[in-house]
Amino acid sequence: MNQTQPDHDPTRERILDEAERLFAEKGFAAVSVREITAAAHCNLAAVNYHFGGKQALYLDVFRHRWLPRAQKVGERLKDLAKGEPPTAEEVVRGITGIFFSAFASEQERQRHAMLMMRELSQPGEALELVFKEAIRPNFEIIMRLLKPHLPPQLETQKIFLYLFSIFAQLIYFNMARLPVMRATGREYDEAFVAELVGHITDFSLNGLPLRSGPNT
Amino acid sequence: MNQTQPDHDPTRERILDEAERLFAEKGFAAVSVREITAAAHCNLAAVNYHFGGKQALYLDVFRHRWLPRAQKVGERLKDLAKGEPPTAEEVVRGITGIFFSAFASEQERQRHAMLMMRELSQPGEALELVFKEAIRPNFEIIMRLLKPHLPPQLETQKIFLYLFSIFAQLIYFNMARLPVMRATGREYDEAFVAELVGHITDFSLNGLPLRSGPNT
DNA sequence: GTCTATAGCAGGATAGAC
DNA sequence: GTCTATCCTGCTATAGAC
């Protein structure tokens, strides 16, 4: 659809797909190039030919898979600001809803969250990329949307803490699926995801120090 | 202090300490036994002698380091229930406060959170242990403390979501330190940790659907 | 209980045929 | 671009001296 050229090389794309999946599931060190190339049904040497090495492949996973999706989230956040200035509830519901709907599948969202988490907890080269190209711009969009609803004397530093609290939940519920499933007895199906979005929205909306109640 | 025997073998203890630090920082696969034994100033073969192998050492880190601390958290949660039934605010402030104060140091708390996170996101053998011996009993204590303040018809399943939302923040703020520091311009010193505890408490307390306001 | 030495294997990377 | 074959490093684990 959005690839005007037939997206370069199908082998390259398959490697990126499988590498992302495996890196997200197991982490960089626990995945071998052999495992990736076997999953991508190509030769061991293909990783070096196309990317130059394992570490470079990891970075390219962020560049060509993670970032484009994060930017899609950014686009949809910008859409929120298009019409009338949104209410606080619309902003918070927008953030959670977008985060849970901007991805093509359950697994894609989970992988996205896990990769982010791994980088956040263990800052590496990829985090710089992620910071500059995704987190910072997206946070700024949210900031602008949310600021009118917060007390004017509230410091930016504090607002960040609120955003992190929302963020923490978005990541956690996508990452710690097994404990969540065990505790609630639910599967991550459409109905449960909708409940999660509702829960995170309500919890966060009430947690924010809004100027005049949750509906302004 | 609480080791009646001189805690077995000092080499064994040093290995457990360094192994925990390294596993928390880098993850199981990214740490080599050589790295651990070098850090513990002992011989490469000591890990096999004392624990039987790398994987077994990892499990023992949870058994002998992680779990005892989690159980200390549990003890302090039980203390909350000792006197008069605590208010909702006391419960939530208790949870966050205990989580931020039950550890001997900044680093210990960070390591604790990171190890938990790694296991949560990538369920392995250690998660069973963690679940049965720490997460489940501690959640049950909190449940009992919190239930009187929540609407009686609120399903247990929903209460778990609230607990997870609090939990998510506790883990996130201990794990994603670099982004938090960058965004706020703060160090994780005593003052900032106190602010974090206050923030998580307020945010979560307001997020809960309390029966009659945050102070009952 | 601690060490050295080494077996045995899996890892990333590369050279060179096709 | 893709493959096979291979190099070489670094890993876990163990045997056996002390």
Tab-separated table of C-alpha atoms (C1' of nucleotides) in Angstrom:
chain	number	residue	atom	x	y	z
A	1	MET	CA	0.000	0.000	0.000
A	2	ASN	CA	2.338	2.715	1.167
A	3	GLN	CA	5.409	1.259	-0.455
A	4	THR	CA	5.827	2.898	-3.842
A	5	GLN	CA	8.781	0.695	-4.632
A	6	PRO	CA	7.989	-2.965	-3.927
A	7	ASP	CA	9.754	-2.269	-0.612
A	8	HIS	CA	13.228	-3.179	-1.724
A	9	ASP	CA	14.011	-6.745	-1.055
A	10	PRO	CA	11.555	-9.300	0.288
A	11	THR	CA	14.346	-11.169	2.080
A	12	ARG	CA	15.396	-8.007	3.837
A	13	GLU	CA	11.823	-7.378	4.928
A	14	ARG	CA	11.356	-10.918	6.179
A	15	ILE	CA	14.513	-10.638	8.226
A	16	LEU	CA	13.330	-7.354	9.744
A	17	ASP	CA	9.977	-8.913	10.634
A	18	GLU	CA	11.394	-12.009	12.270
A	19	ALA	CA	14.187	-10.110	13.968
A	20	GLU	CA	11.721	-7.715	15.519
A	21	ARG	CA	9.560	-10.523	16.770
A	22	LEU	CA	12.459	-12.415	18.292
A	23	PHE	CA	14.195	-9.371	19.776
A	24	ALA	CA	10.929	-8.307	21.361
A	25	GLU	CA	10.219	-11.750	22.763
A	26	LYS	CA	13.684	-12.627	24.050
A	27	GLY	CA	15.894	-9.577	23.999
A	28	PHE	CA	18.944	-8.824	21.900
A	29	ALA	CA	21.471	-11.112	23.556
A	30	ALA	CA	19.198	-14.126	23.772
A	31	VAL	CA	18.558	-14.223	20.035
A	32	SER	CA	21.117	-15.607	17.610
A	33	VAL	CA	21.536	-14.623	13.998
A	34	ARG	CA	21.092	-18.265	13.144
A	35	GLU	CA	17.683	-18.245	14.798
A	36	ILE	CA	16.623	-15.133	12.910
A	37	THR	CA	17.731	-16.358	9.520
A	38	ALA	CA	16.126	-19.742	10.103
A	39	ALA	CA	12.824	-18.044	10.975
A	40	ALA	CA	13.134	-15.790	7.916
A	41	HIS	CA	13.890	-18.801	5.720
A	42	CYS	CA	17.090	-17.390	4.402
A	43	ASN	CA	20.774	-17.963	4.703
A	44	LEU	CA	22.901	-17.134	7.691
A	45	ALA	CA	25.016	-14.744	5.666
A	46	ALA	CA	22.014	-12.657	4.639
A	47	VAL	CA	22.064	-10.634	7.844
A	48	ASN	CA	25.588	-9.524	7.254
A	49	TYR	CA	24.949	-8.829	3.607
A	50	HIS	CA	21.837	-6.716	4.178
A	51	PHE	CA	22.584	-5.051	7.482
A	52	GLY	CA	26.246	-5.487	8.239
A	53	GLY	CA	25.848	-7.412	11.483
A	54	LYS	CA	23.578	-8.299	14.350
A	55	GLN	CA	23.824	-4.974	16.177
A	56	ALA	CA	23.182	-3.036	12.976
A	57	LEU	CA	20.149	-5.219	12.281
A	58	TYR	CA	18.817	-4.393	15.735
A	59	LEU	CA	19.083	-0.682	15.021
A	60	ASP	CA	17.415	-1.127	11.659
A	61	VAL	CA	14.518	-2.903	13.349
A	62	PHE	CA	13.938	0.303	15.278
A	63	ARG	CA	14.503	2.498	12.251
A	64	HIS	CA	12.319	0.614	9.804
A	65	ARG	CA	9.727	-1.068	11.999
A	66	TRP	CA	9.432	0.596	15.378
A	67	LEU	CA	9.758	4.251	14.401
A	68	PRO	CA	7.284	4.247	11.516
A	69	ARG	CA	4.645	2.841	13.852
A	70	ALA	CA	5.456	5.337	16.571
A	71	GLN	CA	5.122	8.069	14.002
A	72	LYS	CA	1.745	6.717	12.996
A	73	VAL	CA	0.722	7.126	16.617
A	74	GLY	CA	2.030	10.678	16.397
A	75	GLU	CA	-0.060	11.369	13.291
A	76	ARG	CA	-3.194	10.209	15.033
A	77	LEU	CA	-2.386	12.307	18.068
A	78	LYS	CA	-2.119	15.334	15.797
A	79	ASP	CA	-5.527	14.507	14.353
A	80	LEU	CA	-6.948	14.965	17.831
A	81	ALA	CA	-5.995	18.626	17.652
A	82	LYS	CA	-7.548	19.140	14.222
A	83	GLY	CA	-11.097	20.198	15.001
A	84	GLU	CA	-12.285	21.868	18.157
A	85	PRO	CA	-9.861	21.794	21.064
A	86	PRO	CA	-10.555	18.413	22.664
A	87	THR	CA	-11.762	18.017	26.245
A	88	ALA	CA	-9.457	16.430	28.799
A	89	GLU	CA	-11.437	13.229	28.570
A	90	GLU	CA	-11.097	13.198	24.807
A	91	VAL	CA	-7.363	13.686	25.119
A	92	VAL	CA	-6.820	10.879	27.620
A	93	ARG	CA	-9.207	8.531	25.871
A	94	GLY	CA	-7.486	9.478	22.633
A	95	ILE	CA	-4.043	8.586	23.945
A	96	THR	CA	-5.070	5.214	25.318
A	97	GLY	CA	-7.350	4.411	22.414
A	98	ILE	CA	-4.734	5.310	19.831
A	99	PHE	CA	-2.100	3.292	21.596
A	100	PHE	CA	-4.342	0.278	21.575
A	101	SER	CA	-5.648	0.706	18.036
A	102	ALA	CA	-2.785	2.120	15.996
A	103	PHE	CA	-1.263	-1.274	15.431
A	104	ALA	CA	-2.123	-3.918	12.893
A	105	SER	CA	-2.485	-6.706	15.412
A	106	GLU	CA	-2.334	-7.748	19.033
A	107	GLN	CA	1.129	-9.133	18.542
A	108	GLU	CA	2.381	-6.025	16.824
A	109	ARG	CA	1.298	-3.868	19.734
A	110	GLN	CA	2.831	-6.228	22.227
A	111	ARG	CA	6.111	-6.327	20.312
A	112	HIS	CA	6.109	-2.561	20.066
A	113	ALA	CA	5.683	-2.155	23.810
A	114	MET	CA	8.234	-4.804	24.678
A	115	LEU	CA	10.912	-3.343	22.437
A	116	MET	CA	10.335	0.101	23.902
A	117	MET	CA	10.467	-1.271	27.395
A	118	ARG	CA	13.680	-3.139	26.791
A	119	GLU	CA	15.319	-0.003	25.505
A	120	LEU	CA	13.955	2.180	28.284
A	121	SER	CA	15.234	-0.148	30.958
A	122	GLN	CA	18.587	-0.651	29.339
A	123	PRO	CA	19.498	2.489	27.464
A	124	GLY	CA	21.407	1.722	24.313
A	125	GLU	CA	22.082	3.239	20.956
A	126	ALA	CA	18.501	2.701	19.827
A	127	LEU	CA	17.095	4.760	22.678
A	128	GLU	CA	18.577	7.970	21.277
A	129	LEU	CA	16.723	7.346	18.045
A	130	VAL	CA	13.507	6.511	19.846
A	131	PHE	CA	13.786	9.548	22.046
A	132	LYS	CA	14.434	12.109	19.382
A	133	GLU	CA	12.131	10.756	16.722
A	134	ALA	CA	9.207	9.444	18.726
A	135	ILE	CA	8.942	9.971	22.458
A	136	ARG	CA	9.853	13.638	22.588
A	137	PRO	CA	7.662	14.804	19.682
A	138	ASN	CA	4.706	12.689	20.795
A	139	PHE	CA	4.981	13.930	24.362
A	140	GLU	CA	5.027	17.491	23.085
A	141	ILE	CA	1.827	16.977	21.149
A	142	ILE	CA	0.134	15.562	24.227
A	143	MET	CA	1.491	18.379	26.369
A	144	ARG	CA	-0.083	20.977	24.126
A	145	LEU	CA	-3.416	19.179	24.137
A	146	LEU	CA	-3.465	18.698	27.873
A	147	LYS	CA	-2.101	21.984	29.149
A	148	PRO	CA	-5.334	23.999	28.798
A	149	HIS	CA	-7.018	21.582	31.194
A	150	LEU	CA	-4.373	21.699	33.897
A	151	PRO	CA	-3.762	24.360	36.545
A	152	PRO	CA	-1.688	27.118	34.927
A	153	GLN	CA	0.884	27.138	37.727
A	154	LEU	CA	1.563	23.393	37.362
A	155	GLU	CA	5.223	22.972	36.430
A	156	THR	CA	6.161	21.183	33.239
A	157	GLN	CA	8.153	18.738	35.329
A	158	LYS	CA	5.001	17.656	37.144
A	159	ILE	CA	3.072	17.275	33.913
A	160	PHE	CA	5.736	14.878	32.731
A	161	LEU	CA	5.148	12.748	35.796
A	162	TYR	CA	1.464	12.542	34.919
A	163	LEU	CA	2.270	11.550	31.363
A	164	PHE	CA	4.683	8.913	32.620
A	165	SER	CA	1.977	7.507	34.884
A	166	ILE	CA	-0.323	7.055	31.905
A	167	PHE	CA	2.513	5.730	29.817
A	168	ALA	CA	3.489	3.258	32.536
A	169	GLN	CA	0.069	1.665	32.371
A	170	LEU	CA	0.020	1.502	28.576
A	171	ILE	CA	3.317	-0.321	28.588
A	172	TYR	CA	2.608	-2.527	31.578
A	173	PHE	CA	-0.697	-3.870	30.347
A	174	ASN	CA	0.903	-4.774	27.035
A	175	MET	CA	3.921	-6.345	28.583
A	176	ALA	CA	2.878	-8.195	31.686
A	177	ARG	CA	0.142	-10.073	29.910
A	178	LEU	CA	0.589	-13.353	31.681
A	179	PRO	CA	0.099	-11.974	35.210
A	180	VAL	CA	-2.821	-9.863	34.028
A	181	MET	CA	-4.446	-12.856	32.393
A	182	ARG	CA	-3.868	-15.025	35.429
A	183	ALA	CA	-5.239	-12.481	37.857
A	184	THR	CA	-8.306	-11.583	35.834
A	185	GLY	CA	-8.930	-14.902	34.139
A	186	ARG	CA	-9.295	-13.089	30.832
A	187	GLU	CA	-7.742	-13.456	27.409
A	188	TYR	CA	-6.470	-10.429	25.520
A	189	ASP	CA	-9.402	-10.519	23.122
A	190	GLU	CA	-11.240	-7.561	21.667
A	191	ALA	CA	-13.641	-7.260	24.569
A	192	PHE	CA	-10.933	-7.314	27.208
A	193	VAL	CA	-8.780	-4.817	25.336
A	194	ALA	CA	-11.765	-2.476	25.182
A	195	GLU	CA	-12.194	-2.859	28.936
A	196	LEU	CA	-8.522	-2.142	29.459
A	197	VAL	CA	-8.742	1.032	27.404
A	198	GLY	CA	-11.719	2.088	29.475
A	199	HIS	CA	-9.992	1.254	32.717
A	200	ILE	CA	-6.750	3.088	31.913
A	201	THR	CA	-8.706	6.077	30.655
A	202	ASP	CA	-10.870	6.351	33.762
A	203	PHE	CA	-8.046	5.719	36.181
A	204	SER	CA	-5.798	8.278	34.515
A	205	LEU	CA	-8.457	10.878	33.946
A	206	ASN	CA	-9.325	10.898	37.636
A	207	GLY	CA	-5.664	10.879	38.548
A	208	LEU	CA	-5.036	14.121	36.702
A	209	PRO	CA	-5.466	17.393	38.612
A	210	LEU	CA	-7.958	18.833	36.142
A	211	ARG	CA	-9.089	22.401	36.545
A	212	SER	CA	-12.769	21.708	36.591
A	213	GLY	CA	-13.639	18.075	36.714
A	214	PRO	CA	-13.062	15.314	34.230
A	215	ASN	CA	-15.391	16.674	31.553
A	216	THR	CA	-14.008	20.098	30.730
B	1	MET	CA	22.040	-9.474	61.660
B	2	ASN	CA	19.340	-11.900	60.632
B	3	GLN	CA	21.742	-14.644	59.659
B	4	THR	CA	22.191	-16.919	62.627
B	5	GLN	CA	24.812	-18.931	60.844
B	6	PRO	CA	27.496	-16.708	59.290
B	7	ASP	CA	25.365	-17.043	56.147
B	8	HIS	CA	27.065	-20.094	54.756
B	9	ASP	CA	29.837	-19.196	52.446
B	10	PRO	CA	31.008	-15.671	51.719
B	11	THR	CA	31.965	-16.640	48.162
B	12	ARG	CA	28.502	-17.943	47.554
B	13	GLU	CA	27.009	-14.711	48.869
B	14	ARG	CA	29.287	-12.536	46.764
B	15	ILE	CA	28.325	-14.501	43.674
B	16	LEU	CA	24.626	-14.066	44.449
B	17	ASP	CA	25.098	-10.312	44.919
B	18	GLU	CA	27.011	-9.759	41.722
B	19	ALA	CA	24.821	-12.131	39.747
B	20	GLU	CA	21.724	-10.277	40.822
B	21	ARG	CA	23.211	-6.932	39.885
B	22	LEU	CA	24.315	-8.125	36.462
B	23	PHE	CA	21.156	-10.092	35.643
B	24	ALA	CA	19.066	-7.071	36.580
B	25	GLU	CA	21.173	-4.689	34.516
B	26	LYS	CA	21.611	-6.793	31.393
B	27	GLY	CA	19.301	-9.776	31.475
B	28	PHE	CA	20.101	-13.453	31.775
B	29	ALA	CA	21.442	-14.118	28.302
B	30	ALA	CA	23.633	-11.034	28.119
B	31	VAL	CA	25.602	-11.952	31.243
B	32	SER	CA	28.304	-14.595	31.171
B	33	VAL	CA	29.437	-16.702	34.076
B	34	ARG	CA	32.906	-15.310	33.529
B	35	GLU	CA	31.610	-11.795	34.065
B	36	ILE	CA	29.870	-12.797	37.278
B	37	THR	CA	32.819	-14.647	38.762
B	38	ALA	CA	35.188	-11.846	37.804
B	39	ALA	CA	32.945	-9.318	39.557
B	40	ALA	CA	32.675	-11.596	42.587
B	41	HIS	CA	36.451	-12.034	42.650
B	42	CYS	CA	36.308	-15.784	42.539
B	43	ASN	CA	37.039	-18.545	40.145
B	44	LEU	CA	35.016	-19.404	37.088
B	45	ALA	CA	34.284	-22.872	38.454
B	46	ALA	CA	32.722	-21.521	41.648
B	47	VAL	CA	29.346	-20.993	40.012
B	48	ASN	CA	29.116	-24.627	39.060
B	49	TYR	CA	30.348	-25.791	42.405
B	50	HIS	CA	27.926	-23.688	44.451
B	51	PHE	CA	24.872	-23.577	42.232
B	52	GLY	CA	25.256	-26.239	39.568
B	53	GLY	CA	25.154	-23.942	36.560
B	54	LYS	CA	24.144	-20.560	35.251
B	55	GLN	CA	20.406	-21.218	35.064
B	56	ALA	CA	20.358	-22.646	38.587
B	57	LEU	CA	22.230	-19.574	39.831
B	58	TYR	CA	19.585	-17.380	38.253
B	59	LEU	CA	16.843	-19.216	40.119
B	60	ASP	CA	18.798	-18.992	43.356
B	61	VAL	CA	19.103	-15.237	42.894
B	62	PHE	CA	15.334	-15.130	43.020
B	63	ARG	CA	15.099	-17.589	45.881
B	64	HIS	CA	17.748	-16.032	48.109
B	65	ARG	CA	17.741	-12.382	47.154
B	66	TRP	CA	14.536	-11.377	45.440
B	67	LEU	CA	11.996	-13.336	47.444
B	68	PRO	CA	13.249	-12.379	50.925
B	69	ARG	CA	12.933	-8.724	49.988
B	70	ALA	CA	9.492	-9.202	48.517
B	71	GLN	CA	8.480	-10.935	51.724
B	72	LYS	CA	9.818	-7.992	53.713
B	73	VAL	CA	7.473	-5.825	51.686
B	74	GLY	CA	4.716	-8.265	52.606
B	75	GLU	CA	5.532	-7.993	56.307
B	76	ARG	CA	5.296	-4.251	56.171
B	77	LEU	CA	2.015	-4.445	54.308
B	78	LYS	CA	0.664	-6.642	57.077
B	79	ASP	CA	1.784	-4.057	59.627
B	80	LEU	CA	-0.574	-1.618	57.952
B	81	ALA	CA	-3.460	-3.794	59.061
B	82	LYS	CA	-2.255	-4.061	62.656
B	83	GLY	CA	-3.915	-1.099	64.371
B	84	GLU	CA	-7.130	0.578	63.285
B	85	PRO	CA	-8.328	-0.266	59.783
B	86	PRO	CA	-6.387	2.155	57.595
B	87	THR	CA	-8.057	4.764	55.393
B	88	ALA	CA	-7.808	4.411	51.635
B	89	GLU	CA	-5.185	7.114	51.565
B	90	GLU	CA	-3.148	5.317	54.198
B	91	VAL	CA	-3.342	2.125	52.185
B	92	VAL	CA	-2.236	3.651	48.910
B	93	ARG	CA	0.422	5.800	50.536
B	94	GLY	CA	1.499	2.698	52.423
B	95	ILE	CA	1.916	0.649	49.264
B	96	THR	CA	3.936	3.255	47.424
B	97	GLY	CA	5.899	4.279	50.495
B	98	ILE	CA	6.769	0.719	51.420
B	99	PHE	CA	7.812	-0.083	47.895
B	100	PHE	CA	10.143	2.883	47.867
B	101	SER	CA	11.493	2.401	51.382
B	102	ALA	CA	11.677	-1.342	51.994
B	103	PHE	CA	15.002	-1.637	50.246
B	104	ALA	CA	18.466	-1.003	51.548
B	105	SER	CA	19.461	1.311	48.719
B	106	GLU	CA	18.439	3.008	45.530
B	107	GLN	CA	20.249	0.372	43.510
B	108	GLU	CA	18.655	-2.477	45.373
B	109	ARG	CA	15.187	-1.161	44.640
B	110	GLN	CA	16.028	-0.619	41.005
B	111	ARG	CA	17.460	-4.118	40.689
B	112	HIS	CA	14.404	-5.564	42.385
B	113	ALA	CA	12.056	-3.843	39.958
B	114	MET	CA	14.117	-4.717	36.917
B	115	LEU	CA	14.326	-8.393	37.780
B	116	MET	CA	10.609	-8.533	38.352
B	117	MET	CA	9.968	-6.760	35.117
B	118	ARG	CA	12.176	-9.076	33.126
B	119	GLU	CA	10.367	-12.075	34.504
B	120	LEU	CA	6.929	-10.549	34.002
B	121	SER	CA	7.633	-9.744	30.387
B	122	GLN	CA	9.248	-13.070	29.642
B	123	PRO	CA	7.664	-15.693	31.834
B	124	GLY	CA	10.176	-18.294	32.900
B	125	GLU	CA	10.735	-20.747	35.662
B	126	ALA	CA	11.407	-18.003	38.192
B	127	LEU	CA	8.019	-16.380	37.597
B	128	GLU	CA	6.192	-19.316	39.157
B	129	LEU	CA	8.204	-18.846	42.309
B	130	VAL	CA	7.658	-15.103	42.305
B	131	PHE	CA	3.968	-15.522	41.713
B	132	LYS	CA	3.256	-18.053	44.397
B	133	GLU	CA	5.558	-16.708	47.077
B	134	ALA	CA	5.295	-12.965	46.592
B	135	ILE	CA	2.882	-11.423	44.113
B	136	ARG	CA	-0.192	-13.439	45.037
B	137	PRO	CA	0.098	-13.166	48.838
B	138	ASN	CA	1.013	-9.474	48.688
B	139	PHE	CA	-1.881	-8.701	46.373
B	140	GLU	CA	-4.212	-10.509	48.714
B	141	ILE	CA	-3.106	-8.404	51.653
B	142	ILE	CA	-3.685	-5.226	49.670
B	143	MET	CA	-7.044	-6.521	48.493
B	144	ARG	CA	-8.242	-7.011	52.036
B	145	LEU	CA	-7.054	-3.547	53.053
B	146	LEU	CA	-8.613	-1.825	50.088
B	147	LYS	CA	-11.911	-3.633	49.729
B	148	PRO	CA	-13.766	-1.749	52.501
B	149	HIS	CA	-13.171	1.496	50.638
B	150	LEU	CA	-14.401	0.315	47.262
B	151	PRO	CA	-17.972	-0.077	46.027
B	152	PRO	CA	-19.251	-3.446	47.271
B	153	GLN	CA	-20.460	-4.508	43.840
B	154	LEU	CA	-17.055	-3.916	42.234
B	155	GLU	CA	-15.831	-7.234	40.843
B	156	THR	CA	-12.540	-8.684	42.017
B	157	GLN	CA	-11.379	-8.660	38.438
B	158	LYS	CA	-11.738	-4.885	38.280
B	159	ILE	CA	-9.917	-4.421	41.567
B	160	PHE	CA	-6.990	-6.297	40.086
B	161	LEU	CA	-6.876	-3.822	37.233
B	162	TYR	CA	-6.603	-0.995	39.742
B	163	LEU	CA	-3.816	-2.750	41.589
B	164	PHE	CA	-2.009	-3.351	38.322
B	165	SER	CA	-2.301	0.340	37.473
B	166	ILE	CA	-0.573	1.238	40.736
B	167	PHE	CA	1.932	-1.529	40.285
B	168	ALA	CA	2.681	-0.393	36.739
B	169	GLN	CA	3.774	2.999	38.018
B	170	LEU	CA	5.895	1.570	40.809
B	171	ILE	CA	7.771	-0.572	38.339
B	172	TYR	CA	7.988	2.005	35.588
B	173	PHE	CA	9.430	4.787	37.704
B	174	ASN	CA	12.089	2.421	38.998
B	175	MET	CA	12.922	1.049	35.632
B	176	ALA	CA	12.760	3.819	33.102
B	177	ARG	CA	14.994	6.082	35.108
B	178	LEU	CA	16.875	7.588	32.223
B	179	PRO	CA	13.818	8.923	30.396
B	180	VAL	CA	12.357	10.160	33.660
B	181	MET	CA	15.572	11.948	34.535
B	182	ARG	CA	15.865	13.442	31.090
B	183	ALA	CA	12.304	14.680	31.024
B	184	THR	CA	12.302	16.150	34.518
B	185	GLY	CA	15.942	17.151	34.757
B	186	ARG	CA	16.092	15.486	38.163
B	187	GLU	CA	18.360	12.937	39.774
B	188	TYR	CA	16.933	10.028	41.732
B	189	ASP	CA	17.977	11.572	45.026
B	190	GLU	CA	16.039	11.483	48.261
B	191	ALA	CA	14.018	14.590	47.483
B	192	PHE	CA	12.961	13.384	44.073
B	193	VAL	CA	12.051	9.924	45.343
B	194	ALA	CA	9.838	11.564	47.962
B	195	GLU	CA	8.148	13.571	45.210
B	196	LEU	CA	7.647	10.431	43.182
B	197	VAL	CA	6.024	8.669	46.109
B	198	GLY	CA	3.726	11.651	46.551
B	199	HIS	CA	2.917	11.781	42.887
B	200	ILE	CA	2.126	8.078	42.505
B	201	THR	CA	0.054	8.166	45.672
B	202	ASP	CA	-2.029	11.156	44.591
B	203	PHE	CA	-2.472	9.965	41.052
B	204	SER	CA	-3.529	6.493	42.139
B	205	LEU	CA	-5.700	7.598	45.017
B	206	ASN	CA	-7.731	9.813	42.714
B	207	GLY	CA	-7.832	7.106	40.092
B	208	LEU	CA	-9.535	4.684	42.460
B	209	PRO	CA	-13.329	4.670	42.572
B	210	LEU	CA	-13.522	5.259	46.312
B	211	ARG	CA	-16.861	5.108	48.033
B	212	SER	CA	-16.707	8.511	49.649
B	213	GLY	CA	-13.753	10.569	48.585
B	214	PRO	CA	-10.048	10.018	49.048
B	215	ASN	CA	-10.064	10.444	52.825
B	216	THR	CA	-12.389	7.746	54.084
C	1	DG	C1'	36.360	-25.367	48.844
C	2	DT	C1'	39.218	-23.304	45.377
C	3	DC	C1'	41.942	-23.406	41.541
C	4	DT	C1'	43.894	-24.505	36.447
C	5	DA	C1'	43.168	-26.499	32.303
C	6	DT	C1'	40.474	-27.932	28.805
C	7	DA	C1'	36.722	-30.285	26.499
C	8	DG	C1'	33.018	-29.364	23.585
C	9	DC	C1'	30.035	-26.448	21.471
C	10	DA	C1'	27.494	-22.238	19.756
C	11	DG	C1'	28.099	-17.710	18.561
C	12	DG	C1'	29.097	-13.714	14.906
C	13	DA	C1'	31.350	-12.810	10.988
C	14	DT	C1'	33.575	-13.526	6.374
C	15	DA	C1'	35.520	-15.467	1.950
C	16	DG	C1'	34.439	-16.916	-2.211
C	17	DA	C1'	31.645	-19.968	-5.465
C	18	DC	C1'	27.532	-19.499	-8.077
D	1	DG	C1'	21.682	-11.630	-3.870
D	2	DT	C1'	22.182	-16.036	-2.127
D	3	DC	C1'	24.607	-19.921	-0.758
D	4	DT	C1'	28.303	-23.193	1.503
D	5	DA	C1'	32.119	-23.668	4.124
D	6	DT	C1'	34.891	-22.098	7.555
D	7	DC	C1'	37.396	-19.092	10.945
D	8	DC	C1'	37.807	-17.778	15.407
D	9	DT	C1'	36.186	-16.134	19.560
D	10	DG	C1'	33.821	-16.793	23.755
D	11	DC	C1'	30.655	-19.581	26.113
D	12	DT	C1'	29.152	-23.311	29.755
D	13	DA	C1'	30.510	-27.049	32.070
D	14	DT	C1'	33.676	-30.478	33.918
D	15	DA	C1'	37.835	-33.110	35.318
D	16	DG	C1'	41.235	-33.327	38.398
D	17	DA	C1'	45.290	-31.146	41.089
D	18	DC	C1'	45.866	-28.913	45.392
